[in-house]
PDB file of C-alpha atoms in Angstrom:
ATOM      1  CA  UNK A  17     184.409 135.676 196.706  1.00 33.00           C
ATOM      2  CA  UNK A  18     185.133 139.373 196.439  1.00 39.00           C
ATOM      3  CA  UNK A  19     186.130 141.047 193.203  1.00 42.00           C
ATOM      4  CA  UNK A  20     189.824 140.885 192.434  1.00 42.00           C
ATOM      5  CA  UNK A  21     191.713 143.803 193.952  1.00 40.00           C
ATOM      6  CA  UNK A  22     194.973 145.209 192.649  1.00 44.00           C
ATOM      7  CA  UNK A  23     196.810 148.038 194.407  1.00 35.00           C
ATOM      8  CA  UNK A  24     197.244 149.828 191.093  1.00 41.00           C
ATOM      9  CA  UNK A  25     193.743 149.333 189.723  1.00 43.00           C
ATOM     10  CA  UNK A  26     190.290 150.502 190.759  1.00 52.00           C
ATOM     11  CA  UNK A  27     187.867 147.764 191.926  1.00 79.00           C
ATOM     12  CA  UNK A  28     185.853 148.479 188.788  1.00 89.00           C
ATOM     13  CA  UNK A  29     188.289 148.687 185.905  1.00 95.00           C
ATOM     14  CA  UNK A  30     188.002 150.652 182.708  1.00 96.00           C
ATOM     15  CA  UNK A  31     188.172 147.415 180.720  1.00 97.00           C
ATOM     16  CA  UNK A  32     188.461 143.660 180.991  1.00 98.00           C
ATOM     17  CA  UNK A  33     190.242 141.911 178.133  1.00 98.00           C
ATOM     18  CA  UNK A  34     189.592 138.184 177.849  1.00 98.00           C
ATOM     19  CA  UNK A  35     192.141 136.311 175.777  1.00 98.00           C
ATOM     20  CA  UNK A  36     195.937 136.411 175.809  1.00 97.00           C
ATOM     21  CA  UNK A  37     196.679 135.965 172.115  1.00 97.00           C
ATOM     22  CA  UNK A  38     197.781 138.762 169.775  1.00 97.00           C
ATOM     23  CA  UNK A  39     194.389 140.509 169.734  1.00 98.00           C
ATOM     24  CA  UNK A  40     194.039 140.619 173.502  1.00 98.00           C
ATOM     25  CA  UNK A  41     197.661 141.532 174.128  1.00 98.00           C
ATOM     26  CA  UNK A  42     197.524 144.417 171.663  1.00 98.00           C
ATOM     27  CA  UNK A  43     194.224 145.655 173.092  1.00 98.00           C
ATOM     28  CA  UNK A  44     195.725 145.681 176.592  1.00 98.00           C
ATOM     29  CA  UNK A  45     198.866 147.450 175.366  1.00 98.00           C
ATOM     30  CA  UNK A  46     196.891 150.167 173.602  1.00 98.00           C
ATOM     31  CA  UNK A  47     194.663 150.748 176.630  1.00 98.00           C
ATOM     32  CA  UNK A  48     197.681 150.779 178.939  1.00 97.00           C
ATOM     33  CA  UNK A  49     199.396 153.424 176.833  1.00 97.00           C
ATOM     34  CA  UNK A  50     196.245 155.528 177.263  1.00 97.00           C
ATOM     35  CA  UNK A  51     196.459 154.999 181.045  1.00 97.00           C
ATOM     36  CA  UNK A  52     193.209 153.061 181.143  1.00 97.00           C
ATOM     37  CA  UNK A  53     192.960 150.521 183.951  1.00 96.00           C
ATOM     38  CA  UNK A  54     192.787 147.127 182.273  1.00 97.00           C
ATOM     39  CA  UNK A  55     192.972 143.503 183.343  1.00 98.00           C
ATOM     40  CA  UNK A  56     194.016 140.881 180.811  1.00 98.00           C
ATOM     41  CA  UNK A  57     192.673 137.416 181.584  1.00 98.00           C
ATOM     42  CA  UNK A  58     194.578 134.620 179.851  1.00 98.00           C
ATOM     43  CA  UNK A  59     193.473 130.973 179.969  1.00 96.00           C
ATOM     44  CA  UNK A  60     196.755 129.794 178.427  1.00 94.00           C
ATOM     45  CA  UNK A  61     195.043 128.146 175.434  1.00 94.00           C
ATOM     46  CA  UNK A  62     195.669 129.629 171.983  1.00 93.00           C
ATOM     47  CA  UNK A  63     194.440 128.797 168.499  1.00 91.00           C
ATOM     48  CA  UNK A  64     197.980 128.597 167.143  1.00 89.00           C
ATOM     49  CA  UNK A  65     199.190 126.223 169.882  1.00 89.00           C
ATOM     50  CA  UNK A  66     199.795 123.451 167.295  1.00 89.00           C
ATOM     51  CA  UNK A  67     202.085 125.677 165.200  1.00 88.00           C
ATOM     52  CA  UNK A  68     205.821 125.671 165.888  1.00 86.00           C
ATOM     53  CA  UNK A  69     206.259 128.934 163.976  1.00 89.00           C
ATOM     54  CA  UNK A  70     204.138 131.810 162.732  1.00 88.00           C
ATOM     55  CA  UNK A  71     204.676 133.232 159.271  1.00 90.00           C
ATOM     56  CA  UNK A  72     203.772 136.303 157.240  1.00 89.00           C
ATOM     57  CA  UNK A  73     204.160 138.447 160.350  1.00 90.00           C
ATOM     58  CA  UNK A  74     206.303 141.537 159.813  1.00 89.00           C
ATOM     59  CA  UNK A  75     209.470 141.389 161.893  1.00 90.00           C
ATOM     60  CA  UNK A  76     208.561 137.976 163.332  1.00 90.00           C
ATOM     61  CA  UNK A  77     208.417 135.673 160.303  1.00 90.00           C
ATOM     62  CA  UNK A  78     209.277 132.174 161.520  1.00 88.00           C
ATOM     63  CA  UNK A  79     209.051 133.086 165.211  1.00 91.00           C
ATOM     64  CA  UNK A  80     207.577 130.683 167.739  1.00 93.00           C
ATOM     65  CA  UNK A  81     204.155 132.117 168.739  1.00 93.00           C
ATOM     66  CA  UNK A  82     205.096 131.694 172.390  1.00 94.00           C
ATOM     67  CA  UNK A  83     208.063 134.020 171.893  1.00 94.00           C
ATOM     68  CA  UNK A  84     205.790 136.761 170.560  1.00 95.00           C
ATOM     69  CA  UNK A  85     203.456 136.377 173.520  1.00 96.00           C
ATOM     70  CA  UNK A  86     206.378 136.560 175.942  1.00 96.00           C
ATOM     71  CA  UNK A  87     207.673 139.733 174.280  1.00 96.00           C
ATOM     72  CA  UNK A  88     204.205 141.265 174.441  1.00 97.00           C
ATOM     73  CA  UNK A  89     203.919 140.383 178.139  1.00 97.00           C
ATOM     74  CA  UNK A  90     207.219 142.163 178.723  1.00 97.00           C
ATOM     75  CA  UNK A  91     205.838 145.224 176.926  1.00 97.00           C
ATOM     76  CA  UNK A  92     202.741 145.239 179.125  1.00 98.00           C
ATOM     77  CA  UNK A  93     204.840 145.159 182.278  1.00 97.00           C
ATOM     78  CA  UNK A  94     205.999 148.730 181.545  1.00 97.00           C
ATOM     79  CA  UNK A  95     202.473 150.112 182.019  1.00 97.00           C
ATOM     80  CA  UNK A  96     201.296 150.310 185.647  1.00 96.00           C
ATOM     81  CA  UNK A  97     197.608 150.522 184.744  1.00 96.00           C
ATOM     82  CA  UNK A  98     197.727 147.046 183.139  1.00 97.00           C
ATOM     83  CA  UNK A  99     197.469 143.815 185.104  1.00 97.00           C
ATOM     84  CA  UNK A 100     197.648 140.272 183.705  1.00 97.00           C
ATOM     85  CA  UNK A 101     196.266 137.127 185.292  1.00 97.00           C
ATOM     86  CA  UNK A 102     196.799 133.609 183.997  1.00 97.00           C
ATOM     87  CA  UNK A 103     193.359 132.263 184.751  1.00 97.00           C
ATOM     88  CA  UNK A 104     190.418 131.017 182.726  1.00 97.00           C
ATOM     89  CA  UNK A 105     187.086 132.821 182.752  1.00 98.00           C
ATOM     90  CA  UNK A 106     184.011 130.732 183.463  1.00 97.00           C
ATOM     91  CA  UNK A 107     181.186 133.173 182.824  1.00 98.00           C
ATOM     92  CA  UNK A 108     180.634 136.798 181.877  1.00 98.00           C
ATOM     93  CA  UNK A 109     177.497 138.708 182.828  1.00 97.00           C
ATOM     94  CA  UNK A 110     176.272 142.273 182.509  1.00 96.00           C
ATOM     95  CA  UNK A 111     176.037 144.150 185.799  1.00 95.00           C
ATOM     96  CA  UNK A 112     175.047 147.707 186.722  1.00 92.00           C
ATOM     97  CA  UNK A 113     178.560 149.096 186.394  1.00 87.00           C
ATOM     98  CA  UNK A 114     179.713 147.067 183.392  1.00 95.00           C
ATOM     99  CA  UNK A 115     180.601 143.406 183.003  1.00 97.00           C
ATOM    100  CA  UNK A 116     181.589 140.856 185.621  1.00 96.00           C
ATOM    101  CA  UNK A 117     183.853 137.906 184.841  1.00 97.00           C
ATOM    102  CA  UNK A 118     183.698 134.909 187.154  1.00 96.00           C
ATOM    103  CA  UNK A 119     187.114 133.261 187.152  1.00 96.00           C
ATOM    104  CA  UNK A 120     188.127 129.620 187.444  1.00 96.00           C
ATOM    105  CA  UNK A 121     189.976 130.269 190.721  1.00 94.00           C
ATOM    106  CA  UNK A 122     186.766 131.451 192.389  1.00 94.00           C
ATOM    107  CA  UNK A 123     187.475 135.179 192.210  1.00 94.00           C
ATOM    108  CA  UNK A 124     185.810 137.742 189.953  1.00 95.00           C
ATOM    109  CA  UNK A 125     186.633 140.985 188.172  1.00 96.00           C
ATOM    110  CA  UNK A 126     184.469 143.812 186.861  1.00 96.00           C
ATOM    111  CA  UNK A 127     185.123 146.235 184.029  1.00 97.00           C
ATOM    112  CA  UNK A 128     183.107 149.083 182.583  1.00 96.00           C
ATOM    113  CA  UNK A 129     183.978 147.779 179.117  1.00 98.00           C
ATOM    114  CA  UNK A 130     184.790 144.308 177.837  1.00 98.00           C
ATOM    115  CA  UNK A 131     186.995 143.165 174.952  1.00 98.00           C
ATOM    116  CA  UNK A 132     186.581 139.560 173.842  1.00 98.00           C
ATOM    117  CA  UNK A 133     189.675 138.144 172.152  1.00 98.00           C
ATOM    118  CA  UNK A 134     189.144 134.439 172.732  1.00 98.00           C
ATOM    119  CA  UNK A 135     189.558 133.250 169.158  1.00 96.00           C
ATOM    120  CA  UNK A 136     188.136 130.257 167.344  1.00 96.00           C
ATOM    121  CA  UNK A 137     188.404 126.491 167.739  1.00 95.00           C
ATOM    122  CA  UNK A 138     189.511 124.330 164.806  1.00 94.00           C
ATOM    123  CA  UNK A 139     187.814 120.934 164.536  1.00 96.00           C
ATOM    124  CA  UNK A 140     189.859 118.897 162.090  1.00 96.00           C
ATOM    125  CA  UNK A 141     188.509 116.452 159.501  1.00 96.00           C
ATOM    126  CA  UNK A 142     188.141 112.936 160.892  1.00 95.00           C
ATOM    127  CA  UNK A 143     191.349 111.563 159.409  1.00 97.00           C
ATOM    128  CA  UNK A 144     193.481 109.189 161.504  1.00 97.00           C
ATOM    129  CA  UNK A 145     196.919 110.657 162.189  1.00 97.00           C
ATOM    130  CA  UNK A 146     196.053 114.227 161.186  1.00 97.00           C
ATOM    131  CA  UNK A 147     196.031 115.966 164.574  1.00 96.00           C
ATOM    132  CA  UNK A 148     199.773 115.528 165.363  1.00 96.00           C
ATOM    133  CA  UNK A 149     200.662 117.033 161.968  1.00 97.00           C
ATOM    134  CA  UNK A 150     198.392 120.084 162.132  1.00 96.00           C
ATOM    135  CA  UNK A 151     200.299 123.351 162.381  1.00 92.00           C
ATOM    136  CA  UNK A 152     203.403 121.891 160.774  1.00 92.00           C
ATOM    137  CA  UNK A 153     203.064 119.445 157.869  1.00 96.00           C
ATOM    138  CA  UNK A 154     199.308 120.038 157.719  1.00 96.00           C
ATOM    139  CA  UNK A 155     197.829 123.535 157.622  1.00 95.00           C
ATOM    140  CA  UNK A 156     194.704 125.422 156.604  1.00 94.00           C
ATOM    141  CA  UNK A 157     196.003 128.782 155.328  1.00 92.00           C
ATOM    142  CA  UNK A 158     198.277 129.189 152.282  1.00 93.00           C
ATOM    143  CA  UNK A 159     199.148 132.715 153.401  1.00 93.00           C
ATOM    144  CA  UNK A 160     200.454 131.405 156.723  1.00 90.00           C
ATOM    145  CA  UNK A 161     202.125 128.171 155.601  1.00 91.00           C
ATOM    146  CA  UNK A 162     202.174 127.921 151.814  1.00 92.00           C
ATOM    147  CA  UNK A 163     205.781 129.032 151.283  1.00 95.00           C
ATOM    148  CA  UNK A 164     207.034 126.350 153.682  1.00 95.00           C
ATOM    149  CA  UNK A 165     205.943 123.699 151.160  1.00 96.00           C
ATOM    150  CA  UNK A 166     207.663 125.350 148.195  1.00 96.00           C
ATOM    151  CA  UNK A 167     208.926 122.960 145.539  1.00 97.00           C
ATOM    152  CA  UNK A 168     207.135 119.941 147.012  1.00 97.00           C
ATOM    153  CA  UNK A 169     204.104 117.861 146.181  1.00 98.00           C
ATOM    154  CA  UNK A 170     201.162 119.388 148.077  1.00 98.00           C
ATOM    155  CA  UNK A 171     197.831 117.698 148.715  1.00 98.00           C
ATOM    156  CA  UNK A 172     194.502 119.400 149.421  1.00 98.00           C
ATOM    157  CA  UNK A 173     191.963 117.356 151.356  1.00 98.00           C
ATOM    158  CA  UNK A 174     188.263 117.770 150.576  1.00 97.00           C
ATOM    159  CA  UNK A 175     185.744 118.200 147.781  1.00 96.00           C
ATOM    160  CA  UNK A 176     184.197 121.612 148.502  1.00 94.00           C
ATOM    161  CA  UNK A 177     184.602 124.661 146.286  1.00 93.00           C
ATOM    162  CA  UNK A 178     187.479 125.877 148.480  1.00 94.00           C
ATOM    163  CA  UNK A 179     189.832 123.238 147.063  1.00 97.00           C
ATOM    164  CA  UNK A 180     190.084 125.034 143.706  1.00 96.00           C
ATOM    165  CA  UNK A 181     190.942 128.339 145.374  1.00 96.00           C
ATOM    166  CA  UNK A 182     193.635 126.743 147.521  1.00 97.00           C
ATOM    167  CA  UNK A 183     195.055 124.905 144.522  1.00 97.00           C
ATOM    168  CA  UNK A 184     195.258 128.073 142.456  1.00 96.00           C
ATOM    169  CA  UNK A 185     196.906 129.975 145.308  1.00 95.00           C
ATOM    170  CA  UNK A 186     199.580 127.277 145.465  1.00 96.00           C
ATOM    171  CA  UNK A 187     200.264 126.835 141.763  1.00 94.00           C
ATOM    172  CA  UNK A 188     203.301 129.173 141.845  1.00 94.00           C
ATOM    173  CA  UNK A 189     204.633 127.554 145.017  1.00 96.00           C
ATOM    174  CA  UNK A 190     204.153 123.788 144.854  1.00 97.00           C
ATOM    175  CA  UNK A 191     205.954 121.515 142.402  1.00 97.00           C
ATOM    176  CA  UNK A 192     202.803 119.416 142.076  1.00 97.00           C
ATOM    177  CA  UNK A 193     199.287 119.598 143.519  1.00 98.00           C
ATOM    178  CA  UNK A 194     196.782 116.820 144.116  1.00 98.00           C
ATOM    179  CA  UNK A 195     193.246 117.204 145.410  1.00 98.00           C
ATOM    180  CA  UNK A 196     192.172 114.273 147.578  1.00 98.00           C
ATOM    181  CA  UNK A 197     188.381 114.324 147.338  1.00 97.00           C
ATOM    182  CA  UNK A 198     188.097 111.697 150.096  1.00 96.00           C
ATOM    183  CA  UNK A 199     185.016 110.066 148.590  1.00 95.00           C
ATOM    184  CA  UNK A 200     183.249 113.362 147.961  1.00 95.00           C
ATOM    185  CA  UNK A 201     182.080 114.723 144.634  1.00 96.00           C
ATOM    186  CA  UNK A 202     183.420 117.939 143.169  1.00 97.00           C
ATOM    187  CA  UNK A 203     180.850 120.319 141.730  1.00 96.00           C
ATOM    188  CA  UNK A 204     181.263 120.983 137.977  1.00 96.00           C
ATOM    189  CA  UNK A 205     182.759 124.515 138.298  1.00 96.00           C
ATOM    190  CA  UNK A 206     185.334 123.284 140.824  1.00 96.00           C
ATOM    191  CA  UNK A 207     186.209 120.271 138.702  1.00 96.00           C
ATOM    192  CA  UNK A 208     186.607 122.495 135.638  1.00 97.00           C
ATOM    193  CA  UNK A 209     188.920 124.930 137.439  1.00 96.00           C
ATOM    194  CA  UNK A 210     191.111 122.102 138.660  1.00 97.00           C
ATOM    195  CA  UNK A 211     191.209 120.473 135.235  1.00 96.00           C
ATOM    196  CA  UNK A 212     192.155 123.759 133.543  1.00 95.00           C
ATOM    197  CA  UNK A 213     194.982 124.221 136.075  1.00 95.00           C
ATOM    198  CA  UNK A 214     196.254 120.691 135.532  1.00 94.00           C
ATOM    199  CA  UNK A 215     195.592 119.654 139.123  1.00 97.00           C
ATOM    200  CA  UNK A 216     195.217 115.914 139.653  1.00 96.00           C
ATOM    201  CA  UNK A 217     192.173 114.684 141.561  1.00 97.00           C
ATOM    202  CA  UNK A 218     191.960 111.386 143.430  1.00 97.00           C
ATOM    203  CA  UNK A 219     188.358 110.519 144.338  1.00 96.00           C
ATOM    204  CA  UNK A 220     188.857 107.579 146.709  1.00 96.00           C
ATOM    205  CA  UNK A 221     188.543 107.898 150.508  1.00 97.00           C
ATOM    206  CA  UNK A 222     191.654 108.842 152.461  1.00 97.00           C
ATOM    207  CA  UNK A 223     192.233 106.311 155.237  1.00 97.00           C
ATOM    208  CA  UNK A 224     195.122 107.812 157.166  1.00 97.00           C
ATOM    209  CA  UNK A 225     198.159 110.075 157.281  1.00 97.00           C
ATOM    210  CA  UNK A 226     201.509 109.852 159.055  1.00 97.00           C
ATOM    211  CA  UNK A 227     204.720 111.833 159.171  1.00 97.00           C
ATOM    212  CA  UNK A 228     207.450 110.866 156.727  1.00 96.00           C
ATOM    213  CA  UNK A 229     210.897 112.030 155.700  1.00 94.00           C
ATOM    214  CA  UNK A 230     209.378 114.092 152.886  1.00 93.00           C
ATOM    215  CA  UNK A 231     206.581 115.476 155.028  1.00 96.00           C
ATOM    216  CA  UNK A 232     203.645 113.084 155.187  1.00 97.00           C
ATOM    217  CA  UNK A 233     202.375 109.849 153.679  1.00 98.00           C
ATOM    218  CA  UNK A 234     198.650 109.615 152.955  1.00 98.00           C
ATOM    219  CA  UNK A 235     197.023 106.229 152.471  1.00 97.00           C
ATOM    220  CA  UNK A 236     193.969 105.909 150.239  1.00 97.00           C
ATOM    221  CA  UNK A 237     191.433 103.130 149.820  1.00 96.00           C
ATOM    222  CA  UNK A 238     192.118 101.006 146.758  1.00 83.00           C
ATOM    223  CA  UNK A 239     195.113 102.917 145.458  1.00 89.00           C
ATOM    224  CA  UNK A 240     198.770 103.828 146.005  1.00 95.00           C
ATOM    225  CA  UNK A 241     199.759 106.199 148.829  1.00 96.00           C
ATOM    226  CA  UNK A 242     200.616 109.838 148.240  1.00 96.00           C
ATOM    227  CA  UNK A 243     203.924 111.250 149.516  1.00 97.00           C
ATOM    228  CA  UNK A 244     203.560 114.986 150.100  1.00 98.00           C
ATOM    229  CA  UNK A 245     205.546 117.856 151.502  1.00 97.00           C
ATOM    230  CA  UNK A 246     202.418 119.553 152.815  1.00 97.00           C
ATOM    231  CA  UNK A 247     198.709 118.943 153.294  1.00 98.00           C
ATOM    232  CA  UNK A 248     195.969 121.567 153.364  1.00 98.00           C
ATOM    233  CA  UNK A 249     192.746 120.845 155.241  1.00 97.00           C
ATOM    234  CA  UNK A 250     189.598 122.819 156.022  1.00 95.00           C
ATOM    235  CA  UNK A 251     188.760 122.688 159.746  1.00 95.00           C
ATOM    236  CA  UNK A 252     185.264 123.356 161.030  1.00 94.00           C
ATOM    237  CA  UNK A 253     185.321 126.612 162.985  1.00 94.00           C
ATOM    238  CA  UNK A 254     183.495 127.404 166.222  1.00 95.00           C
ATOM    239  CA  UNK A 255     183.791 129.910 169.042  1.00 97.00           C
ATOM    240  CA  UNK A 256     186.546 128.853 171.432  1.00 96.00           C
ATOM    241  CA  UNK A 257     184.698 130.335 174.426  1.00 97.00           C
ATOM    242  CA  UNK A 258     181.016 130.598 175.437  1.00 97.00           C
ATOM    243  CA  UNK A 259     180.976 134.328 176.147  1.00 98.00           C
ATOM    244  CA  UNK A 260     179.255 135.440 172.934  1.00 98.00           C
ATOM    245  CA  UNK A 261     176.339 133.169 173.819  1.00 97.00           C
ATOM    246  CA  UNK A 262     176.367 134.233 177.459  1.00 98.00           C
ATOM    247  CA  UNK A 263     176.108 137.889 176.435  1.00 98.00           C
ATOM    248  CA  UNK A 264     173.600 137.324 173.626  1.00 98.00           C
ATOM    249  CA  UNK A 265     175.834 138.778 170.919  1.00 98.00           C
ATOM    250  CA  UNK A 266     174.754 138.719 167.289  1.00 98.00           C
ATOM    251  CA  UNK A 267     176.577 136.121 165.230  1.00 97.00           C
ATOM    252  CA  UNK A 268     177.198 135.969 161.487  1.00 97.00           C
ATOM    253  CA  UNK A 269     176.577 132.941 159.224  1.00 95.00           C
ATOM    254  CA  UNK A 270     180.259 132.062 159.699  1.00 94.00           C
ATOM    255  CA  UNK A 271     179.621 131.556 163.421  1.00 95.00           C
ATOM    256  CA  UNK A 272     181.751 134.584 164.259  1.00 97.00           C
ATOM    257  CA  UNK A 273     180.658 137.601 166.278  1.00 98.00           C
ATOM    258  CA  UNK A 274     179.231 140.473 164.246  1.00 98.00           C
ATOM    259  CA  UNK A 275     181.250 143.661 164.756  1.00 98.00           C
ATOM    260  CA  UNK A 276     181.415 147.068 163.141  1.00 97.00           C
ATOM    261  CA  UNK A 277     184.612 148.544 161.737  1.00 96.00           C
ATOM    262  CA  UNK A 278     185.756 149.524 165.242  1.00 97.00           C
ATOM    263  CA  UNK A 279     185.133 146.127 166.820  1.00 98.00           C
ATOM    264  CA  UNK A 280     181.865 147.023 168.549  1.00 98.00           C
ATOM    265  CA  UNK A 281     179.459 144.105 168.981  1.00 98.00           C
ATOM    266  CA  UNK A 282     175.664 144.198 169.085  1.00 98.00           C
ATOM    267  CA  UNK A 283     175.815 144.760 172.853  1.00 97.00           C
ATOM    268  CA  UNK A 284     176.918 148.248 173.977  1.00 96.00           C
ATOM    269  CA  UNK A 285     180.106 148.112 175.978  1.00 97.00           C
ATOM    270  CA  UNK A 286     181.287 144.798 174.490  1.00 98.00           C
ATOM    271  CA  UNK A 287     183.957 144.684 171.784  1.00 98.00           C
ATOM    272  CA  UNK A 288     185.455 141.724 169.944  1.00 98.00           C
ATOM    273  CA  UNK A 289     188.804 141.413 168.203  1.00 98.00           C
ATOM    274  CA  UNK A 290     190.714 138.722 166.370  1.00 97.00           C
ATOM    275  CA  UNK A 291     189.582 135.502 164.737  1.00 95.00           C
ATOM    276  CA  UNK A 292     186.320 135.235 166.680  1.00 97.00           C
ATOM    277  CA  UNK A 293     184.773 138.289 164.971  1.00 97.00           C
ATOM    278  CA  UNK A 294     184.485 140.047 161.657  1.00 97.00           C
ATOM    279  CA  UNK A 295     182.405 142.660 159.869  1.00 96.00           C
ATOM    280  CA  UNK A 296     179.371 141.493 157.837  1.00 96.00           C
ATOM    281  CA  UNK A 297     181.043 142.491 154.579  1.00 94.00           C
ATOM    282  CA  UNK A 298     183.575 139.656 154.986  1.00 90.00           C
ATOM    283  CA  UNK A 299     182.362 136.048 154.727  1.00 88.00           C
ATOM    284  CA  UNK A 300     185.042 134.890 157.183  1.00 85.00           C
ATOM    285  CA  UNK A 301     187.600 136.517 159.491  1.00 85.00           C
ATOM    286  CA  UNK A 302     191.040 137.364 158.129  1.00 84.00           C
ATOM    287  CA  UNK A 303     192.713 134.799 160.365  1.00 85.00           C
ATOM    288  CA  UNK A 304     196.334 135.835 160.877  1.00 90.00           C
ATOM    289  CA  UNK A 305     198.462 137.026 163.786  1.00 93.00           C
ATOM    290  CA  UNK A 306     198.954 140.431 162.203  1.00 94.00           C
ATOM    291  CA  UNK A 307     195.266 141.066 161.527  1.00 95.00           C
ATOM    292  CA  UNK A 308     194.322 139.823 165.000  1.00 96.00           C
ATOM    293  CA  UNK A 309     196.741 142.258 166.628  1.00 97.00           C
ATOM    294  CA  UNK A 310     195.473 145.084 164.410  1.00 97.00           C
ATOM    295  CA  UNK A 311     191.886 144.286 165.415  1.00 97.00           C
ATOM    296  CA  UNK A 312     192.924 144.430 169.069  1.00 98.00           C
ATOM    297  CA  UNK A 313     194.368 147.899 168.569  1.00 98.00           C
ATOM    298  CA  UNK A 314     191.233 149.107 166.788  1.00 98.00           C
ATOM    299  CA  UNK A 315     188.900 147.702 169.448  1.00 98.00           C
ATOM    300  CA  UNK A 316     190.962 149.318 172.205  1.00 98.00           C
ATOM    301  CA  UNK A 317     190.789 152.726 170.544  1.00 97.00           C
ATOM    302  CA  UNK A 318     187.014 152.280 170.295  1.00 97.00           C
ATOM    303  CA  UNK A 319     186.850 151.476 174.010  1.00 97.00           C
ATOM    304  CA  UNK A 320     188.817 154.616 174.822  1.00 96.00           C
ATOM    305  CA  UNK A 321     186.864 156.806 172.404  1.00 94.00           C
ATOM    306  CA  UNK A 322     183.510 155.561 173.645  1.00 93.00           C
ATOM    307  CA  UNK A 323     184.501 156.095 177.282  1.00 91.00           C
ATOM    308  CA  UNK A 324     185.633 159.635 176.454  1.00 90.00           C
ATOM    309  CA  UNK A 325     182.405 160.365 174.590  1.00 87.00           C
ATOM    310  CA  UNK A 326     180.396 159.055 177.522  1.00 83.00           C
ATOM    311  CA  UNK A 327     182.286 161.248 179.988  1.00 82.00           C
ATOM    312  CA  UNK A 328     182.053 164.534 178.118  1.00 83.00           C
ATOM    313  CA  UNK A 329     178.826 164.012 176.172  1.00 73.00           C
ATOM    314  CA  UNK A 330     180.356 163.829 172.711  1.00 73.00           C
ATOM    315  CA  UNK A 331     179.148 161.623 169.925  1.00 69.00           C
ATOM    316  CA  UNK A 332     181.131 158.338 169.951  1.00 68.00           C
ATOM    317  CA  UNK A 333     183.601 157.624 167.123  1.00 68.00           C
ATOM    318  CA  UNK A 334     181.774 156.433 164.009  1.00 69.00           C
TER     319      UNK A 334
END
């Protein structure tokens, strides 16, 4: 089918933004305020879908993530050069005049620049009963959910080195902390840190978890259950969308897209913002709503600056 047409927008837009979370919404807002023609493509799937509230977000602490997205959509409506479509993108390819997105409804759109803001996918540990609790009683980030478990018994699932860091971050918050090694073996430095902090360790496998009045009940093989107010887990992260592979973008050991400080990827004209990308100096992305939105703003300014440099022959922003 023909490229999508909008009476306000050129057939070839200044920029396509794929992803309707905080990074994509902020990128579209910034570009709209600069009167760049931009199309935001939103599949309706978001990394924080399981969460009933977002935290540590200035002015929105405790707000439902859907409410923030709705407010951002209302902001975008004030800018006539911005269009939003609720449709998934199937493929993205480079074309002579930029990048073409083939959409799930059979239409297509083309932009001279492309911002990817499609986020990451969390694959949870294989623990029966965990999925319905994730984003509420169970979480992965103490900065996003730690305070909500204040004064309770908190469990940390796993045996990797991360468990000591999480435990130490929570020691001022939780009334008691237990590491559930789930049959794994702690390395000596991790075991020593936990012992010095007075954190209990249970080595036996964890067989299940369910919601309880206190928060959650964890059952363990060969021992008594643990009643906790909160549970921290370490999901396996992967790209939520295939576009980095489709475009041949450089990835980091974390599995995230390699970007520079302005969100530029290894492919000219393609930018990435939010959880799916980070600079090489960081081992992992700073996964939070606030940092995702900030990355969207930065990437959008890079799009605008690079387009300006291209038009007038200036050096692009460093």
